[in-house]
Short mmCIF file of C-alpha atoms and ligand atoms in Angstrom, two decimals:
data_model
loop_
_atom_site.label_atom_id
_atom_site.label_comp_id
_atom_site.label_asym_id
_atom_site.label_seq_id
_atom_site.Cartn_x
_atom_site.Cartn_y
_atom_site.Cartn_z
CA UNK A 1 7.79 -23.98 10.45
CA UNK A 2 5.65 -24.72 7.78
CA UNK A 3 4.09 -21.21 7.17
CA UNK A 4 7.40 -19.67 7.77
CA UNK A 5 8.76 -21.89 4.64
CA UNK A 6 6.14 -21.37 2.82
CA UNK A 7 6.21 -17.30 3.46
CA UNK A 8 9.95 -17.77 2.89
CA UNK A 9 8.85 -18.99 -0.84
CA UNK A 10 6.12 -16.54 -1.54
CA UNK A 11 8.69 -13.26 -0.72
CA UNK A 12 11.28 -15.27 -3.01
CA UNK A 13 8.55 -15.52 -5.30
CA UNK A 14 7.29 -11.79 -5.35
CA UNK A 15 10.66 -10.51 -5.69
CA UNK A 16 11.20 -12.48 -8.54
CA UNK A 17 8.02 -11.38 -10.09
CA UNK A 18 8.82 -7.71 -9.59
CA UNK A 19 12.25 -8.46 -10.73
CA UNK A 20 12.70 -6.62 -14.61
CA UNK A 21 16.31 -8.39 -15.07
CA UNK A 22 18.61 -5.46 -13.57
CA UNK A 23 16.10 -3.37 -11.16
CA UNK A 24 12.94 -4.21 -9.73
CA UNK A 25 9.62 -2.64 -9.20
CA UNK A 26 8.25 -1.87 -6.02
CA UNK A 27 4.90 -3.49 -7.02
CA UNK A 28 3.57 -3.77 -10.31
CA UNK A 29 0.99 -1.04 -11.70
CA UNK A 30 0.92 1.69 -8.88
CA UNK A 31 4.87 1.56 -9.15
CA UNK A 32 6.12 1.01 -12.51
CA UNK A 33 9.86 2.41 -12.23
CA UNK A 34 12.90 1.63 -9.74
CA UNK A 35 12.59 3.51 -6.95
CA UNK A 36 16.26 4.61 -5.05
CA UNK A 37 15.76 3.15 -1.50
CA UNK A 38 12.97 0.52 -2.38
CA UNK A 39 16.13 -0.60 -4.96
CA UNK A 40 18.80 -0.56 -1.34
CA UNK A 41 15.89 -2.78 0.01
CA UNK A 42 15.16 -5.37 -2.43
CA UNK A 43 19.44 -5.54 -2.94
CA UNK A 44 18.99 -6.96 0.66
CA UNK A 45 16.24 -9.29 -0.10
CA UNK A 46 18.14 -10.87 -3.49
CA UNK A 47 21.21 -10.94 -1.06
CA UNK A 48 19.60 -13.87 0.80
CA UNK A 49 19.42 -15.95 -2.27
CA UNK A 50 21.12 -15.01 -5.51
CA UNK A 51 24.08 -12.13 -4.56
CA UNK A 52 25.36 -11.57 -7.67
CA UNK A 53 21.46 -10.01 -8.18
CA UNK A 54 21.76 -8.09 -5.35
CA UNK A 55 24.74 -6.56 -6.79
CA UNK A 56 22.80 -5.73 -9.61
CA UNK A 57 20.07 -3.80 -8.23
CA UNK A 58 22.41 -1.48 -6.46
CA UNK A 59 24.59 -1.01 -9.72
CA UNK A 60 21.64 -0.26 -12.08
CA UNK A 61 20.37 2.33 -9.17
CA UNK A 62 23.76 3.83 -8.94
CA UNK A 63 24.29 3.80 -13.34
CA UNK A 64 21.42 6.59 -13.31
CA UNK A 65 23.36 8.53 -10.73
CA UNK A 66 23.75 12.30 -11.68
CA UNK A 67 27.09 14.05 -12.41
CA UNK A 68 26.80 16.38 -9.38
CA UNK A 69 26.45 12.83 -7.28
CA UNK A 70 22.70 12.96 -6.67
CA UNK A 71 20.72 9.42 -6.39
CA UNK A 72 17.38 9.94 -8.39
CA UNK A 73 14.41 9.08 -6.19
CA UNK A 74 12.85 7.48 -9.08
CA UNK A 75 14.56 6.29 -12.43
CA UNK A 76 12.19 5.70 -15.43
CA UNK A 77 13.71 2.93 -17.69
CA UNK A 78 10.21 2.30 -19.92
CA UNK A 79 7.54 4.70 -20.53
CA UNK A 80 4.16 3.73 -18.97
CA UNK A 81 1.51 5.54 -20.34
CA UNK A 82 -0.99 7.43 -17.28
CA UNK A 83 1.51 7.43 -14.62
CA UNK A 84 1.82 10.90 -12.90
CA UNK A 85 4.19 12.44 -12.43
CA UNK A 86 5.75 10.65 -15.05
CA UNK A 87 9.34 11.60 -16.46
CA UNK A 88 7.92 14.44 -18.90
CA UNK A 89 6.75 16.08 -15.78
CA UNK A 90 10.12 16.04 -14.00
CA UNK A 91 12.00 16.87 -17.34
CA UNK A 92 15.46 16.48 -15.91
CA UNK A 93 16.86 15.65 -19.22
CA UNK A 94 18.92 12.52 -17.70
CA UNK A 95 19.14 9.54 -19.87
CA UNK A 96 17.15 7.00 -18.76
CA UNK A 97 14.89 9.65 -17.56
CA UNK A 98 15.07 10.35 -13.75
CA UNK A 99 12.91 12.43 -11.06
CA UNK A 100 14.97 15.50 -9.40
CA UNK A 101 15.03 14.78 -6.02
CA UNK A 102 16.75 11.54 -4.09
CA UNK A 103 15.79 9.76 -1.38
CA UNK A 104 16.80 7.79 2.08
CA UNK A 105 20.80 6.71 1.44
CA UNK A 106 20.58 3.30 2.61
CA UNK A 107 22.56 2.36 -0.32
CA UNK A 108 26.26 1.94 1.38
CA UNK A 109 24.70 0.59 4.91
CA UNK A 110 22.99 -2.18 3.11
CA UNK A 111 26.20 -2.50 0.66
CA UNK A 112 28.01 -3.24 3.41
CA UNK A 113 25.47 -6.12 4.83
CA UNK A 114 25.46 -7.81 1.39
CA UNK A 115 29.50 -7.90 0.92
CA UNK A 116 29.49 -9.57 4.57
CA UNK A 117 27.70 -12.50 3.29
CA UNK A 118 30.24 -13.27 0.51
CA UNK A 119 33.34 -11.26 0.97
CA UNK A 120 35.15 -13.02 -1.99
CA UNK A 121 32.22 -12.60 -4.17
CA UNK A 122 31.47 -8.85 -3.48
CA UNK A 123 34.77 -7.28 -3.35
CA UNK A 124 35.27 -5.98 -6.94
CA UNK A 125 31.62 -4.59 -6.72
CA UNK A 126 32.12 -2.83 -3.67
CA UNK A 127 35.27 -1.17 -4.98
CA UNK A 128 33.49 0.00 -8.00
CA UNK A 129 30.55 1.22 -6.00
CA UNK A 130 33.12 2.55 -3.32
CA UNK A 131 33.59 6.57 -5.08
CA UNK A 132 29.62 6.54 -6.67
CA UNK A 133 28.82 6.14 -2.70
CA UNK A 134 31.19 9.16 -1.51
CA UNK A 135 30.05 11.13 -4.31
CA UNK A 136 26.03 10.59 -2.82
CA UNK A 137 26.93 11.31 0.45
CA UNK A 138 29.24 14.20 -0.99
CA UNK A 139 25.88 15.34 -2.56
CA UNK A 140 24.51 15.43 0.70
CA UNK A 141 26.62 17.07 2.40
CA UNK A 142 26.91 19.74 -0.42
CA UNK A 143 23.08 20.57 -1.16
CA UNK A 144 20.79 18.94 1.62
CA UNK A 145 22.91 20.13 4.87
CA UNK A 146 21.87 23.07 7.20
CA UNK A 147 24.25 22.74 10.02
CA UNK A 148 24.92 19.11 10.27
CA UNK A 149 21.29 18.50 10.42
CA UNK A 150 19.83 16.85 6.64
CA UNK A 151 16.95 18.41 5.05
CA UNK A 152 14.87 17.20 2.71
CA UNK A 153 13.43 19.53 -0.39
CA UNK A 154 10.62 17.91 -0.77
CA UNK A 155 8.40 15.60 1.54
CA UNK A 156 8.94 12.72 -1.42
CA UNK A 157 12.34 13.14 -0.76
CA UNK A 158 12.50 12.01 2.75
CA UNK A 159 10.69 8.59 1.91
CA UNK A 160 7.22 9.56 3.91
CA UNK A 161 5.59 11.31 1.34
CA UNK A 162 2.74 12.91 3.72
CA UNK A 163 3.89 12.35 7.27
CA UNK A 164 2.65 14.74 9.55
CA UNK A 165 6.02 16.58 10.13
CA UNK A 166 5.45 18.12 7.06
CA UNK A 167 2.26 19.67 7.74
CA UNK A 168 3.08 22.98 8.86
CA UNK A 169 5.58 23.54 6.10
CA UNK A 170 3.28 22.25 3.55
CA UNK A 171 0.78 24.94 4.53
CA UNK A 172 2.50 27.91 3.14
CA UNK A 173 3.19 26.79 -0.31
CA UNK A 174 1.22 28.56 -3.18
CA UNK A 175 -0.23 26.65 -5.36
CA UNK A 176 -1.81 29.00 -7.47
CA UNK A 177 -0.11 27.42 -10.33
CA UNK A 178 -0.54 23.74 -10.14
CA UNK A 179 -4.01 23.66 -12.11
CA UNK A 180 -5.71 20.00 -12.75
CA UNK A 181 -4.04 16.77 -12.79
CA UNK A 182 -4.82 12.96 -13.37
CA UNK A 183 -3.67 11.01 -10.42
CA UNK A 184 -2.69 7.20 -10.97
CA UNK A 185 -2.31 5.93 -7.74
CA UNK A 186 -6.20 6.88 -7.09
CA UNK A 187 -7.00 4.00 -9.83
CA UNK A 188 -4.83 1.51 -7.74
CA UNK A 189 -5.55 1.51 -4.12
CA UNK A 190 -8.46 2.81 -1.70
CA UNK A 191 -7.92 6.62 -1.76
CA UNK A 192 -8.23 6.92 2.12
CA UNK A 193 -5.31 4.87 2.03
CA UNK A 194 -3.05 7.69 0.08
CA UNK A 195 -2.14 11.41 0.32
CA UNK A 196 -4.74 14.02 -0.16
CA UNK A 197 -5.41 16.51 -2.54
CA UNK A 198 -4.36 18.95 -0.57
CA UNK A 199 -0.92 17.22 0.01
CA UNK A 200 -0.52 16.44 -3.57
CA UNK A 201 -0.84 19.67 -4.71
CA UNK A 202 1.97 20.88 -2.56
CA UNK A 203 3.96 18.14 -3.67
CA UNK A 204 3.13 18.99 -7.52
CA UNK A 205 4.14 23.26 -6.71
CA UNK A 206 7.13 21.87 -5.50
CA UNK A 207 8.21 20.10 -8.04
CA UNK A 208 6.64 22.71 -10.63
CA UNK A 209 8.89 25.31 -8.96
CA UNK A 210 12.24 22.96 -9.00
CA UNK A 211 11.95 22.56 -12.57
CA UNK A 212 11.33 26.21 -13.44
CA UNK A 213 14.43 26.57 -11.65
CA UNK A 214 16.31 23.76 -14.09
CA UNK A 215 16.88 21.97 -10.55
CA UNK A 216 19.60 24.32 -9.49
CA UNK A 217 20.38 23.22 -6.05
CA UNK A 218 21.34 26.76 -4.77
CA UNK A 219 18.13 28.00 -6.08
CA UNK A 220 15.96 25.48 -4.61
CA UNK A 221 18.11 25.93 -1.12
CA UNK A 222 18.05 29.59 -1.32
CA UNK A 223 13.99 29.93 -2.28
CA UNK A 224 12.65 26.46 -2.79
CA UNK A 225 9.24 26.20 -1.23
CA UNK A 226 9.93 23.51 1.21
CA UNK A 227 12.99 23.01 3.19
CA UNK A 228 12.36 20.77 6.25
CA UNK A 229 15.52 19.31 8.36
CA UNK A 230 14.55 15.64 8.82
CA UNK A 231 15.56 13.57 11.66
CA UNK A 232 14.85 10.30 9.56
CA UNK A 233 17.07 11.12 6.72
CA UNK A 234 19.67 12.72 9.36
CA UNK A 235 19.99 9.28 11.20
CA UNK A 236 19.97 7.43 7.51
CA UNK A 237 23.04 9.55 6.43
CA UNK A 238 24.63 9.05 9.82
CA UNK A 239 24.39 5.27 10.22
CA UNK A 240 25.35 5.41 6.05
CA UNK A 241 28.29 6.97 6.66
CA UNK A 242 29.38 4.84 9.49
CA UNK A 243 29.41 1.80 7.30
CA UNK A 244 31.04 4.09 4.57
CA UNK A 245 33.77 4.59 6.64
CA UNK A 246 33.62 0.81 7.90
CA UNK A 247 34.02 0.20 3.57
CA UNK A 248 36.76 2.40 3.55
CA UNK A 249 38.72 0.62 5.86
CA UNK A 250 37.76 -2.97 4.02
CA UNK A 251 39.11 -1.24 0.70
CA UNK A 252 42.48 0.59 2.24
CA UNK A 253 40.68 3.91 1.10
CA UNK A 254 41.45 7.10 2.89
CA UNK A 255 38.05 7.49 5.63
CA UNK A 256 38.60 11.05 6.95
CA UNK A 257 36.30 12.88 4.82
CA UNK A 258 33.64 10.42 6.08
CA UNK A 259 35.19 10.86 9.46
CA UNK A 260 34.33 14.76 9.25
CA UNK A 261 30.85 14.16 7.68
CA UNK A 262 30.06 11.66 11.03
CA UNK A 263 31.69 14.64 13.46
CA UNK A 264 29.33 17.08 11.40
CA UNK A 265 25.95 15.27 11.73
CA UNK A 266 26.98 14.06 15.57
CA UNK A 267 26.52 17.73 16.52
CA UNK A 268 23.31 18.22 13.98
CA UNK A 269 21.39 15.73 15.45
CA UNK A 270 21.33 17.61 19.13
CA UNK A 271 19.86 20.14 17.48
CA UNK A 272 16.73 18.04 16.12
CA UNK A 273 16.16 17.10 19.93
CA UNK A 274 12.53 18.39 20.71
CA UNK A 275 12.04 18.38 24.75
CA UNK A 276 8.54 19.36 24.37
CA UNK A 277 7.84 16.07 22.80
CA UNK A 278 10.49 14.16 24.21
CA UNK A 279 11.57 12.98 20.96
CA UNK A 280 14.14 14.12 17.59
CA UNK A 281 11.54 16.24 15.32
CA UNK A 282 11.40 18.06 12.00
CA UNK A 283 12.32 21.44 11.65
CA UNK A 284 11.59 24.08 9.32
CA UNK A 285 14.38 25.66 8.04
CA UNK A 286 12.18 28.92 6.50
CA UNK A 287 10.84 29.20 9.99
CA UNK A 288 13.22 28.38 12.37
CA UNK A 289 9.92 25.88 13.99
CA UNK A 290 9.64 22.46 15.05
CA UNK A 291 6.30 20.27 13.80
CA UNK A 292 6.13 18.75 17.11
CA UNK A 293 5.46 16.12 15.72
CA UNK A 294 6.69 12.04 17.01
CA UNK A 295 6.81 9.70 13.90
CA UNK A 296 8.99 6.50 13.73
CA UNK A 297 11.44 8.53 11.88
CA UNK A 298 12.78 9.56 15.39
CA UNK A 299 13.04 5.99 16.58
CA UNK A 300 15.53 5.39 13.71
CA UNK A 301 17.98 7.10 16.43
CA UNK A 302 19.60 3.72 17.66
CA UNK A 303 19.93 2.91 13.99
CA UNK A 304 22.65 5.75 13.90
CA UNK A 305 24.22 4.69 16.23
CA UNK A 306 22.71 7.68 19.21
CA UNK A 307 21.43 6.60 22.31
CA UNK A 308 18.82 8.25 24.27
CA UNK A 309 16.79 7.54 27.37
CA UNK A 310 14.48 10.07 27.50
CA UNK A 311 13.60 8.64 23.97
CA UNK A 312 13.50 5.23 24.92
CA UNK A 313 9.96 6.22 26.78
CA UNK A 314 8.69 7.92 24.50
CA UNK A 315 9.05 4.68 22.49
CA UNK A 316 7.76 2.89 25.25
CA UNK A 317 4.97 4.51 25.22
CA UNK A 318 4.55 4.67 21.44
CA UNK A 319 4.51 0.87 21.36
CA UNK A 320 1.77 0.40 24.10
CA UNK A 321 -0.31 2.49 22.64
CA UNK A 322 -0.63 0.45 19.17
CA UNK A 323 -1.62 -3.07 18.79
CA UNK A 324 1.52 -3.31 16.32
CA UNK A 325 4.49 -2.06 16.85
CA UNK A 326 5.97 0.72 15.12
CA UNK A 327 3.27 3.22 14.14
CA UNK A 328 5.17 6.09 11.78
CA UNK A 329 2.86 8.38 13.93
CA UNK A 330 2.27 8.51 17.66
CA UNK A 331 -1.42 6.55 18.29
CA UNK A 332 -2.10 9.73 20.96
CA UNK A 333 -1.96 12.51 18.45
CA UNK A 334 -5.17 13.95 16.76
CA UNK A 335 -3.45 13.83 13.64
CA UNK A 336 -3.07 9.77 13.75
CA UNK A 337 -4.68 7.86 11.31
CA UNK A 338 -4.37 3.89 11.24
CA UNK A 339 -4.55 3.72 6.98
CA UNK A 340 -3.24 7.10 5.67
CA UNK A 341 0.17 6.29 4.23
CA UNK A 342 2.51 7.74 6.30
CA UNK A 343 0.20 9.28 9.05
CA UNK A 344 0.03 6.09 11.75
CA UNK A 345 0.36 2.95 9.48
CA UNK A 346 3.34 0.39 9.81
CA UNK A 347 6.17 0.17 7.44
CA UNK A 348 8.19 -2.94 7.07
CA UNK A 349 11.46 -1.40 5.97
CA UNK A 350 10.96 1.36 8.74
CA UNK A 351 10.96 -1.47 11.60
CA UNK A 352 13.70 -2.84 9.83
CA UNK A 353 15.83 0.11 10.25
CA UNK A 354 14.42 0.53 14.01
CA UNK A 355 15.00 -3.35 14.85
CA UNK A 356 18.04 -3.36 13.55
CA UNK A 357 19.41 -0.31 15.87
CA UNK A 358 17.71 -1.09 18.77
CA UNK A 359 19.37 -4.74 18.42
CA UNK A 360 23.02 -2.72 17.79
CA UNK A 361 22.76 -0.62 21.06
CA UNK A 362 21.95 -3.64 23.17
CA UNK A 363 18.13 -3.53 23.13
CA UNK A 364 17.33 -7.26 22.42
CA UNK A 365 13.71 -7.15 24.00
CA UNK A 366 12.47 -4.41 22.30
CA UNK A 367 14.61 -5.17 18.98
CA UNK A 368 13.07 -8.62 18.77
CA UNK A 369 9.41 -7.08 19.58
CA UNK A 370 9.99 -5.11 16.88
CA UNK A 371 11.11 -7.76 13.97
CA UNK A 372 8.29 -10.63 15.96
CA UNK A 373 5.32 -8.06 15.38
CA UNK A 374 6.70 -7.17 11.89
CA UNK A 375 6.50 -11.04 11.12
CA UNK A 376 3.15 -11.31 12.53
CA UNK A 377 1.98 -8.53 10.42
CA UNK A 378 3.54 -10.16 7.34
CA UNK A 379 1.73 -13.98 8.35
CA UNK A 380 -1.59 -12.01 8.81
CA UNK A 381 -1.76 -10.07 5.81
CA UNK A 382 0.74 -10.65 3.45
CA UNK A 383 3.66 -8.81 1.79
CA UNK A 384 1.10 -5.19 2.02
CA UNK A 385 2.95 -1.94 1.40
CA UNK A 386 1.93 -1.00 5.07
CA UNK A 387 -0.06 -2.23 7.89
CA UNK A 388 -3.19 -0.51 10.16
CA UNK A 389 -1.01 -0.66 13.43
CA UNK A 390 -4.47 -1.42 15.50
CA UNK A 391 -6.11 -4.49 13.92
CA UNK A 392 -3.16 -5.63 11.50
CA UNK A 393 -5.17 -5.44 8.02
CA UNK A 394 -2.57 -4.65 4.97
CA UNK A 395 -2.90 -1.50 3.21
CA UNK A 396 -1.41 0.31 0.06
CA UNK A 397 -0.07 -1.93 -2.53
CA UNK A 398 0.26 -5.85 -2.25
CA UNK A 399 2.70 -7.90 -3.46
CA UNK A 400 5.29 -5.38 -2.69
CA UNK A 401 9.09 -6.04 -2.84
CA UNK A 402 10.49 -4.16 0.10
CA UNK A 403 8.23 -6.15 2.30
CA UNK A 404 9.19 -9.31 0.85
CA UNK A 405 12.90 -8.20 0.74
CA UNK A 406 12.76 -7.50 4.85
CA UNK A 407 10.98 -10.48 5.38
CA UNK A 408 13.81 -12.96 3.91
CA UNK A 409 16.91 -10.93 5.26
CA UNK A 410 15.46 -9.66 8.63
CA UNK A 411 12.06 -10.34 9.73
CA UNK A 412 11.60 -14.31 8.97
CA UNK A 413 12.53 -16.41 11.50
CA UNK A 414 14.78 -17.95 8.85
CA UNK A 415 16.50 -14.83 8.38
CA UNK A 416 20.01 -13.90 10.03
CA UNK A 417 19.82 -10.80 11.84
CA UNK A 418 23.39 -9.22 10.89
CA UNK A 419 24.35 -9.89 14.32
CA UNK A 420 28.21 -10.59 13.29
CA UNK A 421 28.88 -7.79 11.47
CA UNK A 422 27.08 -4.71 13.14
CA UNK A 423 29.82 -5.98 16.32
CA UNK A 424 25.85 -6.13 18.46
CA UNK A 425 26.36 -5.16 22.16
CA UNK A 426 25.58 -7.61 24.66
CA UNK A 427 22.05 -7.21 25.84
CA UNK A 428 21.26 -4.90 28.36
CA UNK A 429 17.35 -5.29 28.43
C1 GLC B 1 5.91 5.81 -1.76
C2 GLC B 1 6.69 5.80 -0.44
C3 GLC B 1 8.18 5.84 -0.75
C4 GLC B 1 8.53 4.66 -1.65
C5 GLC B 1 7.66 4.64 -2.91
C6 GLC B 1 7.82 3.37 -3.72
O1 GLC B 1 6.08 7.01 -2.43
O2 GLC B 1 6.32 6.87 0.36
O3 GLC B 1 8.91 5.78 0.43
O4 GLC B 1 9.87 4.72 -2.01
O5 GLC B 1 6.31 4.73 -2.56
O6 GLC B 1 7.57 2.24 -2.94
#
């Protein structure tokens, strides 16, 4: 009890010294700006113990929001000197200065956790954030839907920057263009930690080619050179919108919209369903091709609120393949790799999502194997970006707020586990 007290403290204490009054920084020096979903995260850690500051982070995320009802994936409120891409790069001519892309909506889901723990308290702010989260999901709906199924524009844009779904896509993109470039994250953290070269030139032709195109969404949908229908940010939107509508009802607001959006991704999903690989999968909307590829983004199934059995193995057999539970790549593909970023490591918030859902559909074992190894990962190493999902040693950035934010409202044994409010089923395993 001790150690969990005293782990308890040091997340409270990391958040706080992340914290820049209104936002907070996902670690300080390789992340320097508020980041959209890291912002939905930490809004979840302040929740546990100062709400009006949770309130905060959301409203400050949602103040940079753009007129068409886009989320920035990162807002720039100071100028650091030597970060790249920094806002002159993006040039989206927002004030503060914003990137062009979004990022995972958690926002609403994790809205809707916070006003739970003081209804009283939170009403006024949810009614105020009520339209700026319709208008996101709007956005969604509008520019980043291919048949119910959510796409992503760039890999940043999904949240795992160089996952392996993205490889095939990635491959085509010319980038003749790009030239030389000073990366900062290089001068922060072990580079075989990190992206490639190779990947972040793709990511810079991408966003070289959005701005050319003054970030017109029907340009970039129409010939943008990477269009990739993600199963992580399709289950994010679904399970978003279920607790949008679950708002709507709380605030006497008309839900059918939000009812048609849920009916719409419902049938997308079924068509991200990979038998080959026995699990939901990317999909390249240029192509027409799936990356057969299994990442933890297809695990965040339960999380909207979709059961499936066939999945449920592959999870199985996922889980005893890594020391840790959940790699974001399968531990029996070539392409695995225990440190690279997005390509096998574990992420805190991702097991979050995943422990959370598999708790809602009635899977307590697994749901609780999930949160107990995301503790242990925490006691052994700290509040890492990620973890190596084979011997447990922290990776990426330390000191990180999302991990200290999951920690105090989910992974601690302190924490409460939403249980109330998500209406959890009664266990079946
Ligand atoms: C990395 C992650 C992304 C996160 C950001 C800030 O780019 O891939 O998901 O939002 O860092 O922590």
């Amino acid at each position: 009890m001790i150690v969990i007290n005293f782990l308890d403290e040091q997340a409270k204490k990391i958040m706080l010294g992340n914290d820049k009054g209104n936002y907070t920084v996902p670690t300080v020096g390789l992340y320097p700006y508020q980041w959209n979903w890291d912002s939905a995260f930490a809004a979840l850690g302040f929740a546990t113990f100062d709400i009006n500051r949770a309130w905060i982070e959301l409203e400050t995320l949602f103040s940079s929001q753009w007129s068409n009802g886009m989320v920035p994936h990162i807002i720039f409120h100071q100028s650091i000197a030597g970060y790249f891409p920094g806002p002159d790069v993006w040039d989206t001519n927002q004030v503060p200065q914003t990137s062009g892309i979004s990022q995972p909506p958690v926002a609403a889901s994790f809205a809707r956790l916070i006003f739970d723990k003081d209804k009283e308290f939170g009403l006024d702010r949810l009614k105020e954030l009520f339209p700026k989260f319709m208008a996101s999901h709007r956005w969604f709906f509008e520019h980043r839907n291919e048949n119910g199924m959510i796409v992503v524009n760039h890999p940043w844009e999904s949240g795992r920057d160089n996952a392996p779904e993205w490889d095939e896509a990635m491959q085509n993109i010319d980038i003749s263009n790009v030239g030389e470039y000073d990366r900062n994250d290089l001068s922060h953290v072990d580079p075989h930690m990190r992206p490639q070269k190779q990947d972040y030139d793709r990511f810079m032709a991408i966003v070289y080619f959005a701005r050319a195109c003054n970030w017109n969404e029907k340009t970039m949908a129409k010939n943008g050179p990477f269009r990739v229908a993600d199963s992580g940010m399709t289950f994010i939107l679904l399970r978003a919108n279920r607790d949008l509508l679950e708002i709507a009802k709380i605030l006497g607001e008309d839900g059918s919209e939000i009812e048609r959006w849920i009916k719409t991704i419902e049938r997308g999903v079924e068509q991200l369903w990979n038998p080959k690989i026995g699990a939901y999968d990317a999909i390249n909307i240029r192509t027409g091709t799936f990356a057969n590829s299994i990442s933890s983004a297809s695990f965040l199934c339960w999380y909207g609120g979709v059961e499936n059995s066939t999945l449920l193995e592959t999870f199985e057999r996922v889980i005893k393949s890594s020391t840790y539970s959940v790699p974001s790549h399968d531990p029996n593909s070539e392409k695995f790799e225990p440190f690279r970023y997005w390509r096998g490591p574990v992420w805190g918030v991702i097991n979050t999502m995943i422990g959370m859902g598999l708790k809602q559909m009635g899977h307590n074992k697994r749901a609780e194997k999930v949160r107990s190894d995301t503790a242990v990962l925490i006691a052994k190493s700290g509040f890492a970006e990620y973890f190596n999902p084979i011997d447990a040693s922290p990776a990426g950035g330390r000191d990180f707020t999302w991990t200290a934010a999951i920690w105090l409202a989910w992974a601690s044994p302190n924490a409460s586990d939403f249980q109330e409010i998500l209406g959890v089923k009664n266990g079946r395993d």
